[in-house]
Amino acid sequence: MSEPSSPGESQCGAPRFFVGCVEDESEGLDDCASMRTDMELYEDYLEDDSPPECQIVVGICCMMKKSKSKPMTQILERLCKFEYITVVIFPEDVILNEPVEKWPLCDCLISFHSKGFPLDKAVSYTKLRNPLLINDLNMQYYIQDRREVYRILQEEGVDLPRYAVLNRDPDNPDECNLVEGEDQVEVNGEVFLKPFVEKPVSAEDHNVYIYYPTSAGGGSQRLFRKIGSRSSVYSPESSVRKTGSYIYEEFMPTDGTDVKVYTVGPDYAHAEARKSPALDGKVERDSEGKEIRYPVMLTAMEKLVARKVCLAFKQTVCGFDLLRANGHSYVCDVNGFSFVKNSMKYYDDCAKILGNIVMRELAPQFQIPWSIPTEAEDIPIVPTTSGTMMELRCVIAVIRHGDRTPKQKMKMEVRNPMFFELFEKYGGYKTGKLKLKKPKQLQEVLDITRTLLTDIGQHTDCEIEEKKSKLEQLKTVLEMYGHFSGINRKVQLTYLPHGQPKTSSEEEGMRIRKIYPFAVML
């Protein structure tokens, strides 16, 4: 048997989720047995390894297309590794055709709306059984209406594109506050210049149109749910739709990508980017036919937005869309219950977080001794064609920018009285150091240098001990640019009462007996 990944997980390697029915009703037990999936495996499990006395039942109530999807299956298999958790999938036939009184019992419910799902019945079931809800069901009514989604986001202070709502009365479609021009539309007094976006108020309607100005050729890009390799198509039609209610919003210029964010609780968010369907409508797919997505690092502000969305809509597992434009991030859609596809790391994280939530909330009621595991992170081992090897999860680099000019310095030691007089003149003896940056001060240093070079030329046996080459170099640097600005040059004088300063690494080991009481650095 495989080892559990945490102390709170099961010792059983096989997943323990099955399709079940109400356990406290004696009638229909034969039908119940026929509804269970993998029953032979389940019965073998009961014979070989009896489950713990206390089991927390997590019910999965959604359409079969969702409950049988790869992400859901991957997550449920991991969730079942928790020792005290058993997962029961509600059969779609029971959900659609049976009264809620005959639905399977559960202590925690994972349920969400999709096409054809009877959300009203699910709400009635929660009122009858009162299970712990991972995703609030009542809030899912609001998620189906883009007007309510935008209202809630606005109340939470989440950035949105500028928008206006056009509500049309089906009985009087012509009576609405819409004025359409060639390159603009006015909705309830709010003007939107093309390009702008037109969204149906129903979140189930994915026919979103983007209208272009005449300067860009006019027409519109019509977005829809992916069909094969297409997600949008261009249309020469430039007039907005005349029936139905819509949200009109300002078009946000992005870099050609949409950011999809997936939360698992308020403290976890996974983000991916995909090619925007507004570009050319062609879906980028990999060799396996899956849409290509790119990993994205969220900013601190975007993580805060993810937390706000998760809490505002009371959806532990929640997906929403971000648009990065003009240096800001805007939420343009909230999809509700959504899983990441093809990410083993996400499946591990999601199952662990959901399992911990269930145990934290329900373990005390079942008198199960449990605390959140604090084990070290598992070493990421992945299978390869030549065995197993560690998986590289990230690369961290510390890079220093190199866009500034390296400092250019020259150093020399002097002991001529003229330098001492200059040092005393500007109060260098108070600190033992002096920094000269003003043009007048730099000119004085240049005058001293020129005088010393002249004396060296006239008196070959003079007592000036400064090296001629160093003085010439100092003169050359000070005469650069033809004037002093006090910005690009400075002279530093350091008094050395005890002789030679510390040697550099290049000079280490060399002993110099000659003592210089003064140093200048340019």
Short mmCIF file of C-alpha atoms in Angstrom, two decimals:
data_model
loop_
_atom_site.label_atom_id
_atom_site.label_comp_id
_atom_site.label_asym_id
_atom_site.label_seq_id
_atom_site.Cartn_x
_atom_site.Cartn_y
_atom_site.Cartn_z
CA MET A 1 0.00 0.00 0.00
CA SER A 2 1.18 3.52 -0.72
CA GLU A 3 2.16 5.81 2.10
CA PRO A 4 -0.26 8.68 2.85
CA SER A 5 0.98 12.14 1.99
CA SER A 6 0.01 13.53 5.39
CA PRO A 7 -0.91 12.28 8.87
CA GLY A 8 -4.58 13.05 8.24
CA GLU A 9 -4.77 10.93 5.11
CA SER A 10 -5.90 7.35 4.63
CA GLN A 11 -3.69 4.29 4.59
CA CYS A 12 -5.79 2.94 1.72
CA GLY A 13 -4.33 3.39 -1.73
CA ALA A 14 -7.54 2.96 -3.77
CA PRO A 15 -9.93 5.92 -4.02
CA ARG A 16 -13.04 5.59 -1.87
CA PHE A 17 -15.59 7.65 -3.77
CA PHE A 18 -18.73 6.10 -5.19
CA VAL A 19 -22.25 6.93 -6.30
CA GLY A 20 -24.60 6.45 -3.36
CA CYS A 21 -28.15 6.89 -2.13
CA VAL A 22 -29.92 7.63 1.13
CA GLU A 23 -28.73 5.16 3.73
CA ASP A 24 -31.57 5.53 6.23
CA GLU A 25 -34.30 4.31 3.87
CA SER A 26 -34.86 0.57 3.69
CA GLU A 27 -36.71 0.63 0.40
CA GLY A 28 -34.82 0.89 -2.85
CA LEU A 29 -31.61 -0.62 -1.52
CA ASP A 30 -31.27 -2.87 -4.56
CA ASP A 31 -31.57 0.14 -6.82
CA CYS A 32 -29.02 1.94 -4.68
CA ALA A 33 -26.49 -0.85 -5.18
CA SER A 34 -26.97 -0.72 -8.92
CA MET A 35 -26.25 3.01 -8.93
CA ARG A 36 -22.85 2.74 -7.30
CA THR A 37 -19.82 2.96 -9.54
CA ASP A 38 -16.90 0.58 -9.04
CA MET A 39 -18.98 -1.40 -6.56
CA GLU A 40 -16.80 -4.51 -6.77
CA LEU A 41 -13.80 -2.43 -5.79
CA TYR A 42 -15.78 -0.80 -3.01
CA GLU A 43 -16.99 -4.17 -1.65
CA ASP A 44 -13.44 -5.55 -1.75
CA TYR A 45 -12.35 -2.54 0.21
CA LEU A 46 -14.99 -3.20 2.87
CA GLU A 47 -13.91 -6.83 3.19
CA ASP A 48 -10.18 -6.20 3.21
CA ASP A 49 -9.97 -3.08 5.29
CA SER A 50 -12.92 -1.91 7.36
CA PRO A 51 -13.33 1.85 7.30
CA PRO A 52 -13.00 3.87 10.50
CA GLU A 53 -16.06 4.08 12.73
CA CYS A 54 -16.58 7.77 12.01
CA GLN A 55 -16.67 8.86 8.39
CA ILE A 56 -17.36 12.34 7.06
CA VAL A 57 -19.33 12.01 3.83
CA VAL A 58 -18.60 14.62 1.16
CA GLY A 59 -21.35 14.75 -1.47
CA ILE A 60 -20.70 15.80 -5.07
CA CYS A 61 -23.90 17.21 -6.57
CA CYS A 62 -23.46 18.39 -10.16
CA MET A 63 -24.08 17.28 -13.72
CA MET A 64 -22.35 14.05 -14.75
CA LYS A 65 -20.23 15.87 -17.34
CA LYS A 66 -18.65 17.82 -14.48
CA SER A 67 -18.43 15.02 -11.89
CA LYS A 68 -16.77 12.68 -14.41
CA SER A 69 -14.34 15.27 -15.77
CA LYS A 70 -10.62 14.67 -15.42
CA PRO A 71 -9.98 17.56 -12.97
CA MET A 72 -12.83 16.46 -10.69
CA THR A 73 -11.73 12.81 -10.78
CA GLN A 74 -8.11 13.73 -10.03
CA ILE A 75 -9.11 15.90 -7.07
CA LEU A 76 -11.61 13.39 -5.63
CA GLU A 77 -9.03 10.60 -5.76
CA ARG A 78 -6.69 12.76 -3.68
CA LEU A 79 -9.48 13.89 -1.35
CA CYS A 80 -10.32 10.26 -0.57
CA LYS A 81 -6.84 9.74 0.83
CA PHE A 82 -7.97 11.56 3.97
CA GLU A 83 -8.60 8.80 6.49
CA TYR A 84 -11.95 10.09 7.72
CA ILE A 85 -13.42 11.30 4.42
CA THR A 86 -15.63 9.33 2.04
CA VAL A 87 -16.85 10.91 -1.21
CA VAL A 88 -20.30 10.15 -2.64
CA ILE A 89 -21.23 11.29 -6.15
CA PHE A 90 -24.92 12.06 -6.65
CA PRO A 91 -26.16 10.27 -9.81
CA GLU A 92 -27.38 12.69 -12.47
CA ASP A 93 -30.62 10.72 -12.88
CA VAL A 94 -31.35 11.14 -9.16
CA ILE A 95 -30.54 14.85 -9.28
CA LEU A 96 -32.88 15.45 -12.21
CA ASN A 97 -35.73 13.07 -11.52
CA GLU A 98 -35.86 12.23 -7.80
CA PRO A 99 -37.17 14.50 -5.02
CA VAL A 100 -34.51 15.89 -2.71
CA GLU A 101 -35.75 13.65 0.10
CA LYS A 102 -34.34 10.69 -1.84
CA TRP A 103 -30.98 12.25 -2.56
CA PRO A 104 -27.95 10.67 -0.83
CA LEU A 105 -27.08 11.94 2.62
CA CYS A 106 -23.87 13.87 3.16
CA ASP A 107 -22.17 15.97 5.81
CA CYS A 108 -20.46 18.31 3.36
CA LEU A 109 -21.75 19.29 -0.08
CA ILE A 110 -19.80 20.34 -3.16
CA SER A 111 -22.45 21.52 -5.60
CA PHE A 112 -22.46 24.03 -8.43
CA HIS A 113 -24.61 25.16 -11.32
CA SER A 114 -23.95 24.31 -14.96
CA LYS A 115 -26.19 23.95 -18.01
CA GLY A 116 -29.22 21.80 -17.15
CA PHE A 117 -28.52 21.68 -13.40
CA PRO A 118 -31.61 22.16 -11.15
CA LEU A 119 -30.19 24.77 -8.80
CA ASP A 120 -33.55 25.24 -7.06
CA LYS A 121 -33.60 21.57 -6.03
CA ALA A 122 -30.05 21.77 -4.73
CA VAL A 123 -31.00 24.78 -2.60
CA SER A 124 -33.99 22.83 -1.25
CA TYR A 125 -31.70 19.92 -0.39
CA THR A 126 -29.37 22.14 1.62
CA LYS A 127 -32.34 23.52 3.57
CA LEU A 128 -33.49 19.96 4.28
CA ARG A 129 -30.13 18.39 5.24
CA ASN A 130 -28.09 21.47 6.22
CA PRO A 131 -24.68 20.16 5.11
CA LEU A 132 -21.46 22.17 5.18
CA LEU A 133 -21.32 24.04 1.86
CA ILE A 134 -18.03 24.42 0.02
CA ASN A 135 -19.66 26.81 -2.49
CA ASP A 136 -22.72 28.80 -1.43
CA LEU A 137 -25.66 27.89 -3.66
CA ASN A 138 -27.77 31.03 -3.27
CA MET A 139 -24.91 33.20 -4.49
CA GLN A 140 -24.81 31.13 -7.68
CA TYR A 141 -28.03 32.82 -8.77
CA TYR A 142 -26.15 36.13 -8.76
CA ILE A 143 -23.22 34.66 -10.69
CA GLN A 144 -25.61 33.86 -13.55
CA ASP A 145 -26.41 37.57 -13.98
CA ARG A 146 -23.56 39.83 -15.11
CA ARG A 147 -25.35 42.87 -13.70
CA GLU A 148 -25.30 41.36 -10.21
CA VAL A 149 -21.70 40.23 -10.62
CA TYR A 150 -20.59 43.77 -11.49
CA ARG A 151 -22.67 45.25 -8.68
CA ILE A 152 -21.10 42.96 -6.07
CA LEU A 153 -17.58 43.57 -7.41
CA GLN A 154 -18.18 47.32 -7.32
CA GLU A 155 -19.39 47.13 -3.71
CA GLU A 156 -16.21 45.24 -2.80
CA GLY A 157 -14.01 47.92 -4.36
CA VAL A 158 -12.70 45.66 -7.13
CA ASP A 159 -11.53 47.49 -10.26
CA LEU A 160 -13.86 47.05 -13.25
CA PRO A 161 -13.86 48.44 -16.77
CA ARG A 162 -16.10 51.50 -17.06
CA TYR A 163 -19.55 50.14 -17.90
CA ALA A 164 -23.28 50.87 -18.20
CA VAL A 165 -26.28 48.54 -18.17
CA LEU A 166 -28.98 48.64 -20.84
CA ASN A 167 -32.15 46.93 -19.58
CA ARG A 168 -34.71 46.35 -22.30
CA ASP A 169 -38.34 45.58 -21.58
CA PRO A 170 -39.30 42.58 -23.76
CA ASP A 171 -42.74 44.09 -24.27
CA ASN A 172 -41.32 47.49 -25.32
CA PRO A 173 -37.91 46.85 -26.91
CA ASP A 174 -37.82 50.33 -28.50
CA GLU A 175 -38.19 52.15 -25.18
CA CYS A 176 -34.63 52.20 -23.88
CA ASN A 177 -31.97 54.80 -23.17
CA LEU A 178 -29.72 53.94 -26.09
CA VAL A 179 -28.43 56.43 -28.68
CA GLU A 180 -26.17 54.92 -31.34
CA GLY A 181 -23.75 56.93 -33.46
CA GLU A 182 -21.29 55.93 -36.13
CA ASP A 183 -18.34 55.55 -33.75
CA GLN A 184 -19.99 55.64 -30.36
CA VAL A 185 -22.96 54.58 -28.30
CA GLU A 186 -24.67 56.43 -25.45
CA VAL A 187 -26.23 54.29 -22.73
CA ASN A 188 -28.16 56.02 -19.95
CA GLY A 189 -26.15 59.18 -20.63
CA GLU A 190 -22.81 57.31 -20.55
CA VAL A 191 -20.85 57.60 -23.81
CA PHE A 192 -18.68 54.73 -25.03
CA LEU A 193 -16.41 55.39 -27.99
CA LYS A 194 -15.49 52.48 -30.22
CA PRO A 195 -13.91 50.09 -29.57
CA PHE A 196 -16.33 49.01 -26.84
CA VAL A 197 -17.65 45.65 -25.59
CA GLU A 198 -21.26 44.46 -25.60
CA LYS A 199 -22.09 41.59 -23.19
CA PRO A 200 -25.46 39.89 -22.66
CA VAL A 201 -26.60 40.31 -19.06
CA SER A 202 -26.98 36.52 -18.77
CA ALA A 203 -23.66 34.94 -17.85
CA GLU A 204 -24.82 31.78 -19.63
CA ASP A 205 -24.81 33.69 -22.93
CA HIS A 206 -21.22 33.81 -24.20
CA ASN A 207 -21.96 35.79 -27.38
CA VAL A 208 -19.89 38.86 -26.54
CA TYR A 209 -19.32 41.43 -29.30
CA ILE A 210 -16.51 43.97 -29.69
CA TYR A 211 -17.29 46.90 -32.01
CA TYR A 212 -14.47 48.67 -33.90
CA PRO A 213 -14.30 52.32 -35.08
CA THR A 214 -14.46 53.24 -38.76
CA SER A 215 -10.80 54.34 -38.58
CA ALA A 216 -9.93 50.68 -37.92
CA GLY A 217 -12.21 49.35 -40.64
CA GLY A 218 -15.41 49.14 -38.58
CA GLY A 219 -17.31 45.91 -38.06
CA SER A 220 -17.25 43.75 -34.95
CA GLN A 221 -15.51 40.72 -33.47
CA ARG A 222 -18.03 38.16 -32.26
CA LEU A 223 -16.86 35.97 -29.38
CA PHE A 224 -18.46 32.64 -28.47
CA ARG A 225 -17.72 29.41 -26.62
CA LYS A 226 -14.87 27.52 -28.31
CA ILE A 227 -15.98 25.46 -31.29
CA GLY A 228 -13.10 23.39 -32.58
CA SER A 229 -10.23 25.78 -33.21
CA ARG A 230 -12.35 28.97 -33.18
CA SER A 231 -13.42 31.22 -30.32
CA SER A 232 -14.48 34.32 -32.30
CA VAL A 233 -15.17 35.50 -35.83
CA TYR A 234 -15.08 38.90 -37.52
CA SER A 235 -18.33 40.42 -38.85
CA PRO A 236 -18.74 43.53 -41.02
CA GLU A 237 -21.81 44.47 -38.94
CA SER A 238 -21.13 47.68 -37.01
CA SER A 239 -24.55 48.28 -35.40
CA VAL A 240 -25.27 47.08 -31.87
CA ARG A 241 -27.93 44.47 -31.18
CA LYS A 242 -31.47 45.81 -30.98
CA THR A 243 -33.09 43.12 -28.81
CA GLY A 244 -32.13 41.91 -25.37
CA SER A 245 -30.43 43.51 -22.37
CA TYR A 246 -26.69 44.15 -22.40
CA ILE A 247 -23.75 45.55 -20.49
CA TYR A 248 -21.68 48.03 -22.48
CA GLU A 249 -18.15 48.55 -21.26
CA GLU A 250 -14.95 50.25 -22.28
CA PHE A 251 -12.54 48.07 -24.26
CA MET A 252 -9.37 47.39 -22.28
CA PRO A 253 -6.16 47.26 -24.38
CA THR A 254 -4.23 44.24 -23.12
CA ASP A 255 -1.12 42.51 -24.48
CA GLY A 256 -3.27 39.99 -26.33
CA THR A 257 -3.83 37.64 -23.38
CA ASP A 258 -6.53 37.00 -20.78
CA VAL A 259 -5.58 35.95 -17.26
CA LYS A 260 -7.66 33.14 -15.76
CA VAL A 261 -7.56 32.96 -11.95
CA TYR A 262 -8.68 29.95 -9.91
CA THR A 263 -9.15 30.18 -6.14
CA VAL A 264 -9.36 27.40 -3.57
CA GLY A 265 -10.35 29.36 -0.51
CA PRO A 266 -9.40 32.99 0.10
CA ASP A 267 -5.69 32.26 0.58
CA TYR A 268 -4.92 30.24 -2.57
CA ALA A 269 -5.01 31.39 -6.19
CA HIS A 270 -3.64 29.76 -9.33
CA ALA A 271 -3.34 31.89 -12.47
CA GLU A 272 -2.85 31.13 -16.15
CA ALA A 273 -2.82 33.25 -19.29
CA ARG A 274 -4.24 32.33 -22.66
CA LYS A 275 -4.41 33.99 -26.04
CA SER A 276 -7.28 36.47 -26.08
CA PRO A 277 -10.23 35.38 -28.26
CA ALA A 278 -10.54 39.01 -29.33
CA LEU A 279 -7.39 38.80 -31.47
CA ASP A 280 -8.08 36.58 -34.47
CA GLY A 281 -10.39 34.01 -32.91
CA LYS A 282 -8.03 31.09 -33.53
CA VAL A 283 -7.44 28.89 -30.49
CA GLU A 284 -3.82 27.94 -29.85
CA ARG A 285 -3.59 24.22 -29.10
CA ASP A 286 -0.72 21.88 -28.27
CA SER A 287 0.13 18.54 -29.88
CA GLU A 288 -2.54 16.85 -27.75
CA GLY A 289 -5.23 19.29 -28.88
CA LYS A 290 -5.43 21.15 -25.55
CA GLU A 291 -5.58 24.94 -25.41
CA ILE A 292 -2.16 26.36 -24.66
CA ARG A 293 -1.94 28.24 -21.39
CA TYR A 294 0.97 30.02 -19.76
CA PRO A 295 1.78 30.23 -16.02
CA VAL A 296 1.26 33.65 -14.49
CA MET A 297 2.57 35.18 -11.26
CA LEU A 298 -0.07 37.34 -9.57
CA THR A 299 0.88 40.65 -8.00
CA ALA A 300 0.10 41.37 -4.36
CA MET A 301 -2.86 43.51 -5.46
CA GLU A 302 -4.18 40.74 -7.73
CA LYS A 303 -3.95 38.24 -4.86
CA LEU A 304 -6.03 40.62 -2.77
CA VAL A 305 -8.57 40.81 -5.60
CA ALA A 306 -8.73 36.99 -5.69
CA ARG A 307 -9.41 36.95 -1.96
CA LYS A 308 -12.16 39.56 -2.32
CA VAL A 309 -13.85 37.66 -5.16
CA CYS A 310 -13.75 34.37 -3.24
CA LEU A 311 -15.25 35.90 -0.09
CA ALA A 312 -17.75 38.23 -1.78
CA PHE A 313 -19.39 35.43 -3.77
CA LYS A 314 -18.90 32.81 -1.00
CA GLN A 315 -17.37 30.41 -3.51
CA THR A 316 -14.42 28.47 -2.07
CA VAL A 317 -13.61 27.06 -5.51
CA CYS A 318 -14.03 29.96 -7.91
CA GLY A 319 -12.74 31.11 -11.28
CA PHE A 320 -12.67 34.63 -12.68
CA ASP A 321 -11.04 36.58 -15.50
CA LEU A 322 -8.53 39.42 -15.20
CA LEU A 323 -7.55 41.98 -17.81
CA ARG A 324 -4.15 43.60 -17.36
CA ALA A 325 -4.26 47.00 -19.03
CA ASN A 326 -2.84 50.49 -18.45
CA GLY A 327 -0.82 49.29 -15.47
CA HIS A 328 -3.90 47.98 -13.63
CA SER A 329 -5.82 44.71 -13.37
CA TYR A 330 -9.56 44.65 -13.98
CA VAL A 331 -12.02 41.83 -13.28
CA CYS A 332 -14.24 41.34 -16.32
CA ASP A 333 -16.04 38.07 -15.48
CA VAL A 334 -16.71 35.70 -12.56
CA ASN A 335 -17.38 32.11 -13.59
CA GLY A 336 -18.00 30.47 -10.24
CA PHE A 337 -16.93 26.86 -9.66
CA SER A 338 -13.95 26.19 -11.95
CA PHE A 339 -10.98 23.82 -11.87
CA VAL A 340 -7.55 24.16 -13.46
CA LYS A 341 -6.91 21.62 -16.20
CA ASN A 342 -3.76 19.50 -16.53
CA SER A 343 -1.92 20.66 -13.42
CA MET A 344 -0.91 17.91 -10.98
CA LYS A 345 0.39 20.49 -8.53
CA TYR A 346 -2.99 22.22 -8.52
CA TYR A 347 -4.83 18.91 -8.03
CA ASP A 348 -2.62 18.15 -5.01
CA ASP A 349 -3.09 21.61 -3.53
CA CYS A 350 -6.84 21.74 -4.18
CA ALA A 351 -7.54 18.35 -2.60
CA LYS A 352 -5.39 19.11 0.41
CA ILE A 353 -7.05 22.49 1.02
CA LEU A 354 -10.58 21.10 0.59
CA GLY A 355 -9.78 18.14 2.85
CA ASN A 356 -8.40 20.44 5.52
CA ILE A 357 -11.48 22.68 5.31
CA VAL A 358 -13.80 19.70 5.73
CA MET A 359 -11.82 18.27 8.64
CA ARG A 360 -11.42 21.61 10.37
CA GLU A 361 -15.16 22.31 10.25
CA LEU A 362 -16.60 18.85 10.88
CA ALA A 363 -14.01 16.86 12.83
CA PRO A 364 -15.11 18.35 16.21
CA GLN A 365 -18.74 17.35 15.54
CA PHE A 366 -17.69 13.75 14.86
CA GLN A 367 -15.27 13.78 17.79
CA ILE A 368 -12.42 12.98 15.45
CA PRO A 369 -9.00 13.94 16.84
CA TRP A 370 -7.48 15.93 14.03
CA SER A 371 -5.27 18.94 13.41
CA ILE A 372 -3.90 20.45 10.22
CA PRO A 373 -0.72 18.52 9.29
CA THR A 374 2.53 20.45 9.44
CA GLU A 375 4.72 17.93 7.65
CA ALA A 376 7.56 19.07 5.41
CA GLU A 377 6.81 19.53 1.75
CA ASP A 378 7.01 16.36 -0.30
CA ILE A 379 9.99 16.08 -2.61
CA PRO A 380 8.61 16.48 -6.15
CA ILE A 381 9.43 13.20 -7.92
CA VAL A 382 8.15 12.64 -11.46
CA PRO A 383 8.34 9.52 -13.65
CA THR A 384 10.44 9.64 -16.81
CA THR A 385 11.38 7.20 -19.56
CA SER A 386 14.59 6.41 -17.71
CA GLY A 387 13.16 6.09 -14.20
CA THR A 388 12.19 8.82 -11.75
CA MET A 389 13.77 12.17 -11.15
CA MET A 390 13.14 15.33 -9.21
CA GLU A 391 10.92 17.91 -10.85
CA LEU A 392 12.20 21.46 -11.22
CA ARG A 393 9.40 23.63 -9.86
CA CYS A 394 10.96 27.04 -10.19
CA VAL A 395 14.15 28.94 -10.96
CA ILE A 396 15.10 31.84 -8.71
CA ALA A 397 17.62 34.37 -9.97
CA VAL A 398 19.04 37.47 -8.30
CA ILE A 399 20.08 39.86 -11.06
CA ARG A 400 21.75 43.24 -10.63
CA HIS A 401 21.01 45.81 -13.27
CA GLY A 402 24.01 47.00 -15.28
CA ASP A 403 22.67 50.19 -16.81
CA ARG A 404 24.88 52.66 -14.91
CA THR A 405 28.40 53.70 -15.85
CA PRO A 406 31.06 52.14 -13.58
CA LYS A 407 32.82 54.63 -11.31
CA GLN A 408 36.13 55.95 -12.64
CA LYS A 409 38.66 56.79 -9.95
CA MET A 410 42.29 57.79 -9.76
CA LYS A 411 44.32 57.87 -6.56
CA MET A 412 47.58 59.59 -5.65
CA GLU A 413 49.48 60.61 -2.52
CA VAL A 414 50.72 64.17 -2.05
CA ARG A 415 52.55 66.18 0.65
CA ASN A 416 53.10 69.56 -0.94
CA PRO A 417 52.24 72.51 1.37
CA MET A 418 49.83 73.92 -1.22
CA PHE A 419 47.56 70.88 -0.77
CA PHE A 420 47.77 71.26 3.02
CA GLU A 421 46.79 74.91 2.78
CA LEU A 422 43.78 73.96 0.66
CA PHE A 423 42.89 71.24 3.15
CA GLU A 424 43.04 73.71 6.04
CA LYS A 425 41.18 76.41 4.12
CA TYR A 426 38.03 74.30 3.78
CA GLY A 427 38.08 72.79 7.27
CA GLY A 428 39.46 69.38 6.45
CA TYR A 429 41.30 68.99 9.76
CA LYS A 430 38.00 68.87 11.70
CA THR A 431 37.11 65.43 10.34
CA GLY A 432 40.31 64.40 8.61
CA LYS A 433 38.47 64.30 5.28
CA LEU A 434 37.48 66.83 2.69
CA LYS A 435 35.22 66.61 -0.35
CA LEU A 436 35.52 69.28 -3.05
CA LYS A 437 32.73 69.52 -5.63
CA LYS A 438 32.17 73.21 -6.30
CA PRO A 439 33.65 74.57 -9.55
CA LYS A 440 35.70 77.15 -7.61
CA GLN A 441 37.23 74.44 -5.41
CA LEU A 442 38.03 72.19 -8.36
CA GLN A 443 39.66 75.14 -10.13
CA GLU A 444 41.94 75.64 -7.13
CA VAL A 445 43.05 72.00 -7.28
CA LEU A 446 43.72 72.39 -11.01
CA ASP A 447 45.75 75.58 -10.42
CA ILE A 448 47.90 73.79 -7.82
CA THR A 449 48.48 70.89 -10.23
CA ARG A 450 49.50 73.22 -13.07
CA THR A 451 51.90 75.10 -10.75
CA LEU A 452 53.57 71.88 -9.59
CA LEU A 453 53.99 70.62 -13.17
CA THR A 454 55.57 74.00 -14.14
CA ASP A 455 57.99 73.79 -11.20
CA ILE A 456 58.96 70.26 -12.15
CA GLY A 457 59.72 71.44 -15.68
CA GLN A 458 61.88 74.37 -14.49
CA HIS A 459 63.73 72.70 -11.62
CA THR A 460 64.96 69.20 -12.24
CA ASP A 461 66.31 68.96 -8.69
CA CYS A 462 63.36 70.50 -6.88
CA GLU A 463 62.05 68.99 -3.66
CA ILE A 464 58.61 68.25 -5.12
CA GLU A 465 58.27 64.50 -4.73
CA GLU A 466 54.92 63.96 -6.48
CA LYS A 467 55.29 61.82 -9.52
CA LYS A 468 55.01 63.79 -12.72
CA SER A 469 52.86 61.13 -14.42
CA LYS A 470 50.26 61.25 -11.64
CA LEU A 471 50.10 65.05 -11.72
CA GLU A 472 49.66 65.00 -15.48
CA GLN A 473 46.83 62.48 -15.11
CA LEU A 474 45.18 64.66 -12.45
CA LYS A 475 45.50 67.71 -14.72
CA THR A 476 44.02 65.81 -17.69
CA VAL A 477 40.96 64.69 -15.70
CA LEU A 478 40.32 68.15 -14.26
CA GLU A 479 40.59 69.78 -17.68
CA MET A 480 38.03 67.42 -19.26
CA TYR A 481 34.83 68.95 -20.76
CA GLY A 482 36.33 72.46 -20.72
CA HIS A 483 34.43 73.57 -17.61
CA PHE A 484 33.43 72.47 -14.10
CA SER A 485 29.83 71.58 -13.31
CA GLY A 486 30.38 70.05 -9.89
CA ILE A 487 28.32 67.00 -10.92
CA ASN A 488 30.54 64.71 -12.95
CA ARG A 489 33.77 65.24 -10.98
CA LYS A 490 34.84 65.61 -7.39
CA VAL A 491 38.09 65.58 -5.39
CA GLN A 492 38.37 63.87 -2.02
CA LEU A 493 41.29 64.64 0.31
CA THR A 494 42.06 62.35 3.24
CA TYR A 495 44.60 63.25 5.93
CA LEU A 496 46.95 60.43 6.89
CA PRO A 497 48.65 61.38 10.15
CA HIS A 498 49.99 57.86 10.68
CA GLY A 499 51.38 57.31 7.24
CA GLN A 500 50.49 54.95 4.38
CA PRO A 501 46.81 53.86 4.11
CA LYS A 502 45.83 50.21 3.99
CA THR A 503 47.04 48.52 0.85
CA SER A 504 44.69 47.09 -1.74
CA SER A 505 44.47 43.37 -2.46
CA GLU A 506 46.79 43.84 -5.40
CA GLU A 507 49.45 45.50 -3.19
CA GLU A 508 49.06 43.11 -0.27
CA GLY A 509 52.40 41.67 0.79
CA MET A 510 54.40 44.63 -0.56
CA ARG A 511 56.13 46.66 2.16
CA ILE A 512 56.57 50.37 1.44
CA ARG A 513 58.81 52.25 3.84
CA LYS A 514 58.24 55.71 2.48
CA ILE A 515 55.70 57.65 4.56
CA TYR A 516 53.15 59.99 2.91
CA PRO A 517 51.16 62.20 5.26
CA PHE A 518 48.41 63.06 2.72
CA ALA A 519 46.27 61.34 0.03
CA VAL A 520 44.08 62.73 -2.72
CA MET A 521 41.45 60.77 -4.66
CA LEU A 522 39.73 62.07 -7.75
#
